[in-house]
Coordinates of C-alpha atoms and ligand atoms in Angstrom, one line a residue:
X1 CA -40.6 50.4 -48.9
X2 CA -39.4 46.5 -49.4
X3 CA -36.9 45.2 -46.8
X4 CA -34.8 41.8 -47.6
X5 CA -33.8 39.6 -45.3
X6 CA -31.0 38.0 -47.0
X7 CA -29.8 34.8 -45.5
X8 CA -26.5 32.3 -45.9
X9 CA -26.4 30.4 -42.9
X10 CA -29.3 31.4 -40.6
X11 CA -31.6 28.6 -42.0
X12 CA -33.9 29.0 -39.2
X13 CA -36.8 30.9 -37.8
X14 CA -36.2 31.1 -33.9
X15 CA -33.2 33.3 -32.5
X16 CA -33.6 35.4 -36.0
X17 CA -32.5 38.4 -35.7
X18 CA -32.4 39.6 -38.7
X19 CA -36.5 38.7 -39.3
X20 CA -36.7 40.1 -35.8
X21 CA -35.7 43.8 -37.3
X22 CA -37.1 43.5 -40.7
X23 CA -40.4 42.3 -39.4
X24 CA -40.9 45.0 -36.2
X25 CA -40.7 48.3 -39.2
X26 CA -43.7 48.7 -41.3
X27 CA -42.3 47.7 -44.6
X28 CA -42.6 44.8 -46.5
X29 CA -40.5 41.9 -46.5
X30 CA -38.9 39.6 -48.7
X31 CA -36.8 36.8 -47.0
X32 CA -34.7 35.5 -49.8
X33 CA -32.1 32.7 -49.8
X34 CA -29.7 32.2 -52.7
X35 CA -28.0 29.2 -54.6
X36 CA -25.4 29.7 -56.7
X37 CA -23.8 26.5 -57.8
X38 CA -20.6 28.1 -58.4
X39 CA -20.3 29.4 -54.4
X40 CA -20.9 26.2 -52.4
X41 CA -18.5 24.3 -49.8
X42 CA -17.1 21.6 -51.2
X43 CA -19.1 21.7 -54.9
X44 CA -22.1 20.5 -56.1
X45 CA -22.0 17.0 -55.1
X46 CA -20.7 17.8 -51.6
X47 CA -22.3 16.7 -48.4
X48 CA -22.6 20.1 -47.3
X49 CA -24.7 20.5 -49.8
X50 CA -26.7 17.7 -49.6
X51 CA -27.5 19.5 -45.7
X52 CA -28.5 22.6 -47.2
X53 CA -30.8 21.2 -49.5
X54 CA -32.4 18.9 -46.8
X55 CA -32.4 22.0 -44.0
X56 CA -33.3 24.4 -46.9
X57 CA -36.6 22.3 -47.6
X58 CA -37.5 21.9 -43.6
X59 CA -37.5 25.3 -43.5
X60 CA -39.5 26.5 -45.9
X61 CA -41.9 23.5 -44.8
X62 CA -41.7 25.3 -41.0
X63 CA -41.9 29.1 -42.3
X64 CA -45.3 28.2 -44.7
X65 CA -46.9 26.0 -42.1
X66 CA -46.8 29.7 -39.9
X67 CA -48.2 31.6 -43.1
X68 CA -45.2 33.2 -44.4
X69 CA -42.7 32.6 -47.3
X70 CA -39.8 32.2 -48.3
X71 CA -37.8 33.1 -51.8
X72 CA -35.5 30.3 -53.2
X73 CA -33.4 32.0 -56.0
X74 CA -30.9 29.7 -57.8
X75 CA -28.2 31.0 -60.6
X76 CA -25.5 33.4 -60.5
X77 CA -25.3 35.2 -57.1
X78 CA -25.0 38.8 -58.7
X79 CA -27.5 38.7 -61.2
X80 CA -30.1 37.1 -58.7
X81 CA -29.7 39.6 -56.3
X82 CA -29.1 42.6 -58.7
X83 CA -32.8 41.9 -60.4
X84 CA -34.5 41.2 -57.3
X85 CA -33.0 44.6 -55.8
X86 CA -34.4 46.1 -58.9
X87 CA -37.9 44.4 -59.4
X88 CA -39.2 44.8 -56.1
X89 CA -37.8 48.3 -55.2
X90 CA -35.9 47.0 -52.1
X91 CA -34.6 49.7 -50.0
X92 CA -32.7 47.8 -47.2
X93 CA -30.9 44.7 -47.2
X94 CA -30.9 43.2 -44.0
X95 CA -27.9 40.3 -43.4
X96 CA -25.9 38.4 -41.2
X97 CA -21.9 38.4 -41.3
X98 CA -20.4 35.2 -42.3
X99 CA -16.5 34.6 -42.2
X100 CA -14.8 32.3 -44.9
X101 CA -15.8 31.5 -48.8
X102 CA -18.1 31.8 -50.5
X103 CA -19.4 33.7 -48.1
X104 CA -16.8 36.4 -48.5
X105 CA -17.6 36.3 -52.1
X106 CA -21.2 36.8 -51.6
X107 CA -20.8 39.6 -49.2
X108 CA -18.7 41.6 -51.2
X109 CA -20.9 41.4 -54.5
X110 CA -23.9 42.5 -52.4
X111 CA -21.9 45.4 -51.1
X112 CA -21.0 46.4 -54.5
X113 CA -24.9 45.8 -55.8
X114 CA -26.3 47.9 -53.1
X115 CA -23.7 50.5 -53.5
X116 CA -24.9 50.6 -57.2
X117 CA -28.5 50.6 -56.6
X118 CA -28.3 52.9 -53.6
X119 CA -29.5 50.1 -51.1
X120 CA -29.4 50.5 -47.8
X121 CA -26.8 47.1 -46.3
X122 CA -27.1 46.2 -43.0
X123 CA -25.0 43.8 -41.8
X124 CA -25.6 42.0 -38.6
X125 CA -23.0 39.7 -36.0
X126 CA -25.8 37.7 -34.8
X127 CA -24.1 34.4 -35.2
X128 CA -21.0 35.7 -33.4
X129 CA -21.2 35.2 -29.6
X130 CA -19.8 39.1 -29.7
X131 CA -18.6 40.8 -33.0
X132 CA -15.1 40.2 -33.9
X133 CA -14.3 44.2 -34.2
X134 CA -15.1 45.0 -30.4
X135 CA -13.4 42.0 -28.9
X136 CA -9.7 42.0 -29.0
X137 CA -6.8 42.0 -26.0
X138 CA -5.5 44.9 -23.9
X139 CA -3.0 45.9 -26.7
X140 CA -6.4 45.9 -29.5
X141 CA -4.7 43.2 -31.0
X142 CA -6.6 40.1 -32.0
X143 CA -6.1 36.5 -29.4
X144 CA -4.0 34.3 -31.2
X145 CA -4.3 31.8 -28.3
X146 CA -7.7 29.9 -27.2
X147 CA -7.2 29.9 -23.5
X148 CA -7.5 33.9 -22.9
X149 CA -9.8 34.2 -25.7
X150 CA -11.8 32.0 -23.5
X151 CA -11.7 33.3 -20.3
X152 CA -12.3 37.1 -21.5
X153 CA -14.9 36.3 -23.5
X154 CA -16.7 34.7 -20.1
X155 CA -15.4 38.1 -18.2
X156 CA -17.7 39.5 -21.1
X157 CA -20.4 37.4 -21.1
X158 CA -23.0 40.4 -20.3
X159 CA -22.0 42.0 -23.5
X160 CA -22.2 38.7 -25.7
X161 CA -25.3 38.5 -28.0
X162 CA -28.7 37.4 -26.6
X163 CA -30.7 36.6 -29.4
X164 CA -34.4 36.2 -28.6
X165 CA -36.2 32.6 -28.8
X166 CA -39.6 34.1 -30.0
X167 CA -40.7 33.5 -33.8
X168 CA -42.5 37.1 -35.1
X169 CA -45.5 37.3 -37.1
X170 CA -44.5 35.4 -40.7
X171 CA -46.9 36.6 -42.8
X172 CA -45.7 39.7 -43.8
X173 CA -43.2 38.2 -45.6
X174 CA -45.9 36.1 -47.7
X175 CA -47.6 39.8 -48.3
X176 CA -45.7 40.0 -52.1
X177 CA -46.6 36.4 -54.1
X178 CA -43.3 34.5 -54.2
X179 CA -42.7 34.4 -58.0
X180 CA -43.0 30.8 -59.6
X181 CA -39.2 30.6 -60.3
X182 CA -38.3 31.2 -56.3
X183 CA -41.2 28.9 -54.9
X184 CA -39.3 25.7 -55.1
X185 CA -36.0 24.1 -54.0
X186 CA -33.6 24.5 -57.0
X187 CA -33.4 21.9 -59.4
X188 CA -29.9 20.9 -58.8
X189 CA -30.5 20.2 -55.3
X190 CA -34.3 18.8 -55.6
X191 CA -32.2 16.4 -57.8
X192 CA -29.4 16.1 -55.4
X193 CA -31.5 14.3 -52.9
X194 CA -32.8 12.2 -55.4
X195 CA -29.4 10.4 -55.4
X196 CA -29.0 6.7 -53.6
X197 CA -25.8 7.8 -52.1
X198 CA -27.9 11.2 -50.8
X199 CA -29.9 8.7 -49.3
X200 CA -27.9 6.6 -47.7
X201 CA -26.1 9.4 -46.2
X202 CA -29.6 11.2 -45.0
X203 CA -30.5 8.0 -43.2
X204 CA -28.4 8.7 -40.1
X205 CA -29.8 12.1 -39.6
X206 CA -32.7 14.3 -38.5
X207 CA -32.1 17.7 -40.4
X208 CA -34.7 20.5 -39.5
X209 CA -34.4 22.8 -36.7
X210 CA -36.8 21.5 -34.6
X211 CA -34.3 17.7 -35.0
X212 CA -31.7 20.2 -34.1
X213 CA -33.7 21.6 -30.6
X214 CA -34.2 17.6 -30.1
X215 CA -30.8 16.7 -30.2
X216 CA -29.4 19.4 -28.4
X217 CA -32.4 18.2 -25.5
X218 CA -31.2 14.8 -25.1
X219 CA -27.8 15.8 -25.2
X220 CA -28.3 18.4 -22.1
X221 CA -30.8 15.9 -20.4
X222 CA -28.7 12.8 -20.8
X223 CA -24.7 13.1 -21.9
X224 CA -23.4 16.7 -21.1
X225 CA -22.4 15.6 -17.6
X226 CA -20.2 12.7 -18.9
X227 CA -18.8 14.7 -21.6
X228 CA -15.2 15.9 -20.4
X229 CA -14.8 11.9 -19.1
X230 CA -15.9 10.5 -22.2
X231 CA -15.1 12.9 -24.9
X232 CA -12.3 11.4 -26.5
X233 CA -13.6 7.4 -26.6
X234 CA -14.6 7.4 -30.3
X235 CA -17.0 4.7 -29.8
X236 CA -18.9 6.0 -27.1
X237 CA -21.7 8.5 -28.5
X238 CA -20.8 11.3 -25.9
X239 CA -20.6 14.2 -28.0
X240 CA -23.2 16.3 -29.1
X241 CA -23.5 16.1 -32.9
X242 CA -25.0 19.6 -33.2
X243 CA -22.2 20.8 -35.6
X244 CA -23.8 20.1 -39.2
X245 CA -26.7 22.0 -37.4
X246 CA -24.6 24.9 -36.3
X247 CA -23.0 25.2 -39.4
X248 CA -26.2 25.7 -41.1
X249 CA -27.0 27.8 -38.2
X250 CA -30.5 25.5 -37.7
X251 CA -29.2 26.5 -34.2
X252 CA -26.9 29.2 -33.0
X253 CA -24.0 28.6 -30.7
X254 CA -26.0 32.1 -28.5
X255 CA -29.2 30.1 -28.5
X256 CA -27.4 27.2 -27.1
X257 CA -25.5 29.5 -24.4
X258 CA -28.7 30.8 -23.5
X259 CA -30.4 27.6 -23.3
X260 CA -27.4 26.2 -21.1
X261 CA -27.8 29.2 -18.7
X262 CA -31.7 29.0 -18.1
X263 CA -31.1 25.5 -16.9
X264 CA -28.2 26.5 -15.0
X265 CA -30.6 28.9 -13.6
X266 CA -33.2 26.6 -12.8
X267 CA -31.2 23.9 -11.2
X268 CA -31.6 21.3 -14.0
X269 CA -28.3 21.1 -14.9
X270 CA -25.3 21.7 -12.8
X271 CA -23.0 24.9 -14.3
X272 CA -19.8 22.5 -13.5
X273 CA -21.5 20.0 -15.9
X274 CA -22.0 21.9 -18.6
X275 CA -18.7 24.1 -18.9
X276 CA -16.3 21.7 -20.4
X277 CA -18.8 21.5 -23.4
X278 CA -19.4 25.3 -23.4
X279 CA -16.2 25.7 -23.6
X280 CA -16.3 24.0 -26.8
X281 CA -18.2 25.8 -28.1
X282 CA -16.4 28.7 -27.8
X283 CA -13.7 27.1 -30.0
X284 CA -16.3 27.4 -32.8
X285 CA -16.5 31.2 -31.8
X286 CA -12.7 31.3 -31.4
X287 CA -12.2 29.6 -34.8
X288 CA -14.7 32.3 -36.7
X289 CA -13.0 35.8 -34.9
X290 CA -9.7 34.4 -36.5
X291 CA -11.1 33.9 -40.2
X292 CA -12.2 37.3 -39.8
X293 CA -9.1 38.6 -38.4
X294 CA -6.9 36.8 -40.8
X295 CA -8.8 36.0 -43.9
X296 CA -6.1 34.5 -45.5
X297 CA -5.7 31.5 -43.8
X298 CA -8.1 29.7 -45.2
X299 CA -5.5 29.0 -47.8
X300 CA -2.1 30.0 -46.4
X301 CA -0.3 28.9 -43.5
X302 CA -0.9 31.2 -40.4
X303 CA 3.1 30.8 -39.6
X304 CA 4.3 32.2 -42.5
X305 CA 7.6 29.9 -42.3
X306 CA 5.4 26.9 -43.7
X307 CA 5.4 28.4 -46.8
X308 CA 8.5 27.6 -47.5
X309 CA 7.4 23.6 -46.6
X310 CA 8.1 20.8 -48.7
X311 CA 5.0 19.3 -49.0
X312 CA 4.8 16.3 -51.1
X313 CA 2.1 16.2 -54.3
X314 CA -1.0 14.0 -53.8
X315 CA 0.0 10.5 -55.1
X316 CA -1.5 7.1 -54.4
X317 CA -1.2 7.3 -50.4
X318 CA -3.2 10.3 -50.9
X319 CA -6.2 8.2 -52.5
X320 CA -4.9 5.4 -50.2
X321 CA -6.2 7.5 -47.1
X322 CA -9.2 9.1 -48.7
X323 CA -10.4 5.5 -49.7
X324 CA -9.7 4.8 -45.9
X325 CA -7.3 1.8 -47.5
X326 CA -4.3 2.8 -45.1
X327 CA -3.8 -0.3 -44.0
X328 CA -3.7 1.8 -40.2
X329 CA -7.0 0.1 -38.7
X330 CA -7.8 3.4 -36.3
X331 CA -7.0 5.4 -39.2
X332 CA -9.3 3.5 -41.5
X333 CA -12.0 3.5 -39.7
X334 CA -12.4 6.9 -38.8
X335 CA -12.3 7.9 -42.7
X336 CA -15.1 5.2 -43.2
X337 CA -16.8 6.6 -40.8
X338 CA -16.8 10.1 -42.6
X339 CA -17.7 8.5 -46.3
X340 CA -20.8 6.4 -44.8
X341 CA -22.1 9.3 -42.5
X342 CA -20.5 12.6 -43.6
X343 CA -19.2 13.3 -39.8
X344 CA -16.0 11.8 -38.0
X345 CA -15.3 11.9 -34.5
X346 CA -13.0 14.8 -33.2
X347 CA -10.1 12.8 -31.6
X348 CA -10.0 11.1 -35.3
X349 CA -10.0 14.1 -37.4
X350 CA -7.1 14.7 -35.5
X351 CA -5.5 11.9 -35.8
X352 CA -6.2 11.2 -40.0
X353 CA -4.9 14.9 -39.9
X354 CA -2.0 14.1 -38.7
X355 CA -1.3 11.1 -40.1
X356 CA -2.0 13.3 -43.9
X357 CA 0.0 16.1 -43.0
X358 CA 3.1 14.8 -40.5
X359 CA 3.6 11.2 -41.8
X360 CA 2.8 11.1 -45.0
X361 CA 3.7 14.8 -45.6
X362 CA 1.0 16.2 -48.0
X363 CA -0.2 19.5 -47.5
X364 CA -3.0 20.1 -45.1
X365 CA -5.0 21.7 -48.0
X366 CA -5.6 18.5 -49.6
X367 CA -7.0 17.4 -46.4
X368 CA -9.0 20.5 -45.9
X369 CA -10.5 20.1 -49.5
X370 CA -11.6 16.6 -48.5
X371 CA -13.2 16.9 -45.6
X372 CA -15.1 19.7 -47.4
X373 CA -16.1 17.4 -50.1
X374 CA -17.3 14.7 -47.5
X375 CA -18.6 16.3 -43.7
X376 CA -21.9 17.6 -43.3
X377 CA -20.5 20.2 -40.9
X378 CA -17.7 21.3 -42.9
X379 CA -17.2 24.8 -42.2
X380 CA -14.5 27.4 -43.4
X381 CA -13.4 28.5 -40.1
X382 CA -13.6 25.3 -38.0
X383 CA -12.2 23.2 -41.2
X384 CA -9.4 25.3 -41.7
X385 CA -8.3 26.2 -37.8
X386 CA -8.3 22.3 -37.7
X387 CA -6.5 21.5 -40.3
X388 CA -3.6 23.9 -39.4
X389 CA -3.8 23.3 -35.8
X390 CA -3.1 19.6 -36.5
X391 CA -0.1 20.2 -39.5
X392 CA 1.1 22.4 -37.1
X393 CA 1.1 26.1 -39.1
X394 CA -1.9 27.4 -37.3
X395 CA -2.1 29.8 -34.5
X396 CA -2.0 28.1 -30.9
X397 CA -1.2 25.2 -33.3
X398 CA 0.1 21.7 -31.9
X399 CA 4.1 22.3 -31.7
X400 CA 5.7 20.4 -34.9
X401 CA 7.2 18.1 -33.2
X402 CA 3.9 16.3 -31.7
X403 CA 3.0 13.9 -33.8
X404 CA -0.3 11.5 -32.7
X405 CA 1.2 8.1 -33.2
X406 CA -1.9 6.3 -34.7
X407 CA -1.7 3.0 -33.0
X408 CA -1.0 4.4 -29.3
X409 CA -3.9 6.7 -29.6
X410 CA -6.3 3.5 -30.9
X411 CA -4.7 1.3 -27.5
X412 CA -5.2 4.4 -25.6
X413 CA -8.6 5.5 -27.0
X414 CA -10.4 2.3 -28.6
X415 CA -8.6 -0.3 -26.5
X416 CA -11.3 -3.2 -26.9
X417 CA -11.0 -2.0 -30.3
X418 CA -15.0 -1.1 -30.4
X419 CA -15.6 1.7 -32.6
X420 CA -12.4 -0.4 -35.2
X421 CA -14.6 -3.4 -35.2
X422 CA -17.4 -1.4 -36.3
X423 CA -15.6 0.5 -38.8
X424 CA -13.2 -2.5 -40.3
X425 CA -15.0 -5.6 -40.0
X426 CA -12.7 -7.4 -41.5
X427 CA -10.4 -7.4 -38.7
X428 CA -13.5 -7.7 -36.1
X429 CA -11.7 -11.2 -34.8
X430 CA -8.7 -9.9 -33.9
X431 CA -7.9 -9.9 -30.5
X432 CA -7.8 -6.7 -28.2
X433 CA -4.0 -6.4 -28.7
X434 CA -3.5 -7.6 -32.4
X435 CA -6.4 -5.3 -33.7
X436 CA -4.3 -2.0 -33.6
X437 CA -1.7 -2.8 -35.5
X438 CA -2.3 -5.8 -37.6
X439 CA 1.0 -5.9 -39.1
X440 CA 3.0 -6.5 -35.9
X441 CA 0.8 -10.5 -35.6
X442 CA 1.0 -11.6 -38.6
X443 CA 0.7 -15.1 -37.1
X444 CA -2.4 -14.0 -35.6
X445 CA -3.6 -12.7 -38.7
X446 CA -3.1 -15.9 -40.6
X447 CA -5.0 -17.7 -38.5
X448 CA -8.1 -15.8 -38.4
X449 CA -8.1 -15.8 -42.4
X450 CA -6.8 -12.4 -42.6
X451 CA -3.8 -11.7 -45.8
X452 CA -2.1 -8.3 -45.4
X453 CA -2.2 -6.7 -49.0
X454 CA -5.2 -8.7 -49.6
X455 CA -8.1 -8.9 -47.4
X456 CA -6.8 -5.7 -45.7
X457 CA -3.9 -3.5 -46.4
X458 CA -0.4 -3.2 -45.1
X459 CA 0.5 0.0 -43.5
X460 CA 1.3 2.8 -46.4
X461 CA 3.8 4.1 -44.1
X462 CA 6.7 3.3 -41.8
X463 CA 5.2 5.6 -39.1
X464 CA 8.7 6.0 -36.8
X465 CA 10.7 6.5 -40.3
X466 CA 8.2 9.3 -40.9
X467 CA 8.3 10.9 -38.1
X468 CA 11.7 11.5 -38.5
X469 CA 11.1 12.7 -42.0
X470 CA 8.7 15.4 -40.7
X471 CA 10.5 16.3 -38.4
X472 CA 13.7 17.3 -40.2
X473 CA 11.8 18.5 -43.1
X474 CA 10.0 20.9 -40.1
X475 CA 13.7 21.7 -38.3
X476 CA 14.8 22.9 -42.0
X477 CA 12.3 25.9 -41.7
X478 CA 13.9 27.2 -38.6
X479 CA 17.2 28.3 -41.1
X480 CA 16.2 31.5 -42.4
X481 CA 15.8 31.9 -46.0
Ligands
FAD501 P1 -19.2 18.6 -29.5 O1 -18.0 17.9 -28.9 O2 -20.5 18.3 -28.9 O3 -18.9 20.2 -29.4 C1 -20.0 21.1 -29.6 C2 -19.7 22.1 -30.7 O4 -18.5 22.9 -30.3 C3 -19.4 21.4 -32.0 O5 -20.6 21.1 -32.7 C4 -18.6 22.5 -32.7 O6 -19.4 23.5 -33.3 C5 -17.8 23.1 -31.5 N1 -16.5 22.5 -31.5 C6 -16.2 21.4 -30.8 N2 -14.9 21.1 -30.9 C7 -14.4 22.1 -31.7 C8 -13.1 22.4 -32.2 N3 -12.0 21.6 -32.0 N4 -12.9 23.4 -33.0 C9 -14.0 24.2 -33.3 N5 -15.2 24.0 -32.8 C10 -15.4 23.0 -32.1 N6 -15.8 21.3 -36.8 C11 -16.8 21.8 -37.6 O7 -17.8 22.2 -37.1 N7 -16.6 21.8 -39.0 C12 -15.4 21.4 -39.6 O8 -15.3 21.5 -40.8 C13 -14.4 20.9 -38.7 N8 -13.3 20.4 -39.3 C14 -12.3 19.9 -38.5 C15 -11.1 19.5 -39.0 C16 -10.1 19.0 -38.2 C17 -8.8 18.5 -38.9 C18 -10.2 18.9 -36.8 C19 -9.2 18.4 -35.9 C20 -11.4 19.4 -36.2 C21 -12.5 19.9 -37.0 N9 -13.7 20.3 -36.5 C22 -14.6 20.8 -37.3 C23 -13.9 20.4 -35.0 C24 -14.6 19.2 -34.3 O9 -14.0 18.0 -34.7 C25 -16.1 19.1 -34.6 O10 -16.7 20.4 -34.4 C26 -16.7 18.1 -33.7 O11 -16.2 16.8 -33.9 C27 -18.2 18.1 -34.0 O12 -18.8 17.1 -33.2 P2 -20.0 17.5 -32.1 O13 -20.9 18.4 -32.7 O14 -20.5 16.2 -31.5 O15 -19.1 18.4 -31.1

């Protein structure tokens, strides 16, 4: 009897439950992960998968350095998996559920395989806090709102997942030699981290999950306690930057519960610290019941009245705003920010959401498909909740008639203008006040060399004649049709 561990987006070897299982029974083991170029986030070139090559490498470094193995197969999902059911005799398929494409995809061809071959499937909700099925409100319907899916998931916090931290005994899955086609990391990614601009990109982080236990270390030991203060200042470094991890699950959002809790227990940090960011992570959890829930969403509005919205087609502003060349200095420098690093800060996804979708009235998909293209951490649920949150179709969404202005947020967020300078240098001699808005001290500008609609651009967009544009393209909707 063979057992496969199949996994998408458990690339690590702690807090595994699905090695856990496989490797307590008697049977052999295969623990296989599989590449098809044509299911990726974002395509070939992405950033996300620039991470999963880099994490997919660390850990098959980490699993053969404790004498076991791991099976790389690249090429089309079904046939992959189809002829590895069928050359080693597999009788169980162990997985773990993932909402959102291509994971969908995936799950559903396996189901089909194993349904075919007479394969035991086994799927697991081990990088839920609590599966999706058993946690819904008093009327068994799903929460559409964060705030009570927040405080009953703490009422349930005895029934939530506790994965264990222990690694098990590796090298039964190197008992079957790993054929020479799934020993090493796939061609098309070996060759994607070849690339200068892979490199470039690599430089700013650590990607293993060990680099992930690190930073989620110094985070607890030094920043969680000025977190809720500090949060929203884009050019302080008070977040954690665990997300391109968790979406690879290098680390789980129930290892990091778990880990919060034993040092809550032990007095080394203080429980009052720690919640505001545990309550973030819940979002994640929040964002993922919903996908599952309503599987649609990752392409259609969740208020079905937005499909009847006007967007407007992608045109030059939408080229000007991925080529952060907005002329909007805040704005600007949050998408440069994403190009050079493949992450943005949270209060500026917002707010380069929302300049996309409510000024310059392009659907929040074209957003959504950029931000998979360039984060690290781009991630169907979290990617799409955010996106229609921000446009304003989403569940719990922000009402339609909040826009972020761009430049009060950047005098109320970045008001020495610190994380713009670092972003826009070209406007790093600007003073405090002219730096947010350019275009309102031109006589400034002048004299400290700078030409708007030549050494920096002039604003795409008249943001208060836009507002009123969104909003009376919004008001529209309310007229049934
Ligand atoms: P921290 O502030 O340290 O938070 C810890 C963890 O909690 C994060 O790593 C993340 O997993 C989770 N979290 C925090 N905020 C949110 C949130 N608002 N929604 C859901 N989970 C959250 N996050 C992604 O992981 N992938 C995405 O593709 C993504 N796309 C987004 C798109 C838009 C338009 C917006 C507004 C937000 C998006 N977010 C996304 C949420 C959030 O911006 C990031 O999770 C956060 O910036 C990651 O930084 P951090 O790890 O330092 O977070």
């Amino acid at each position: 009897m063979t057992t496969l561990v199949w996994c998408q987006r458990e690339l690590r070897l702690q807090h595994h439950l699905g090695l856990q299982m496989a490797l307590k029974q008697p049977d052999l083991v295969i623990f296989s992960y599989f590449h098809d170029p044509k299911l990726t986030i974002g395509g070939t070139e992405s950033a996300n998968s620039l991470w999963l090559a880099k994490s997919l490498q660390a850990l098959q470094t980490d699993i053969q350095n404790l004498g076991g193995a791991i099976w790389i197969h690249e090429g089309d999902f079904a046939e992959q998996f189809t002829q590895l059911l069928k050359t080693h005799n597999i009788t169980e398929v162990i997985y773990s559920f993932q909402p959102g494409e291509p994971f969908v995809t995936q799950q559903n061809l396996a189901l089909q395989i194993c349904q075919t071959h007479q394969v035991k499937l086994t799927p697991l909700y081990s990088e839920f806090l609590i599966e999706p099925s058993r946690f819904s409100n008093q009327q068994g319907k799903p929460y559409l709102v964060f705030t009570p899916f927040y405080k009953a998931l703490m009422q349930r916090q005895d029934q939530c997942h506790t994965l264990d931290a222990a690694i098990p005994d590796l090298k039964a899955t190197a008992q079957i030699p790993v054929p020479e086609s799934a020993k090493h990391l796939p061609q098309s990614l070996q060759a994607l981290l070849q690339k200068p601009w892979a490199q470039k990109l690599l430089a700013h982080w650590d990607i293993s999950e060990a680099a992930a236990w690190q930073q989620a270390d110094s985070f607890l030991a030094n920043s969680v306690q000025n977190y809720d203060t500090d949060r929203d200042f884009p050019a302080i470094d008070a977040s954690s930057r665990l997300s391109p991890y968790l979406q690879f699950g290098q680390i789980s959002v129930s290892g990091l519960f778990t880990e919060c809790q034993a040092r809550i227990a032990n007095g080394s940090l203080k429980a009052e610290a720690v919640q505001p960011w545990m309550r973030q992570l819940v979002w994640k959890e929040f964002a993922r019941h919903l996908l599952c829930w309503f599987p649609h969403a990752e392409t259609q509005p969740f208020q079905a009245k937005y499909n009847a919205m006007d967007w407007a087609d992608a045109d030059e502003n939408t080229q000007a705003w991925q080529l952060s060349q907005t002329g909007i200095p805040i704005i600007d420098a949050g998408m440069r920010e994403l190009w050079a690093t493949g992450t943005m800060h949270n209060r500026l996804r917002m707010l380069v959401a929302s300049l996309l979708t409510k000024n310059l009235h392009q659907h929040w998909l074209l957003g959504k498909n950029w931000f998979d293209f360039t984060l690290f951490d781009a991630d169907p649920a979290n990617n799409v909740m955010g996106w229609q949150w921000v446009a304003g179709c989403g569940v719990d969404a922000a009402p339609y008639y909040r826009l972020f202005n761009p430049v009060t947020q950047s005098v109320k967020f970045d008001a020495e203008g610190l994380y713009i300078r670092r972003w826009v240098p070209e406007l790093k001699n600007l003073s405090n006040k002219a730096i947010h808005a350019p275009w309102e001290h031109t006589q400034e500008c002048q004299m400290k060399g700078i030409i708007l609609g030549k050494t920096y651009p002039k604003p795409i967009v008249n943001l208060a004649e836009s507002r009123q544009d969104h909003l009376a393209r919004v008001q529209s909707l309310k007229t049934p049709i």
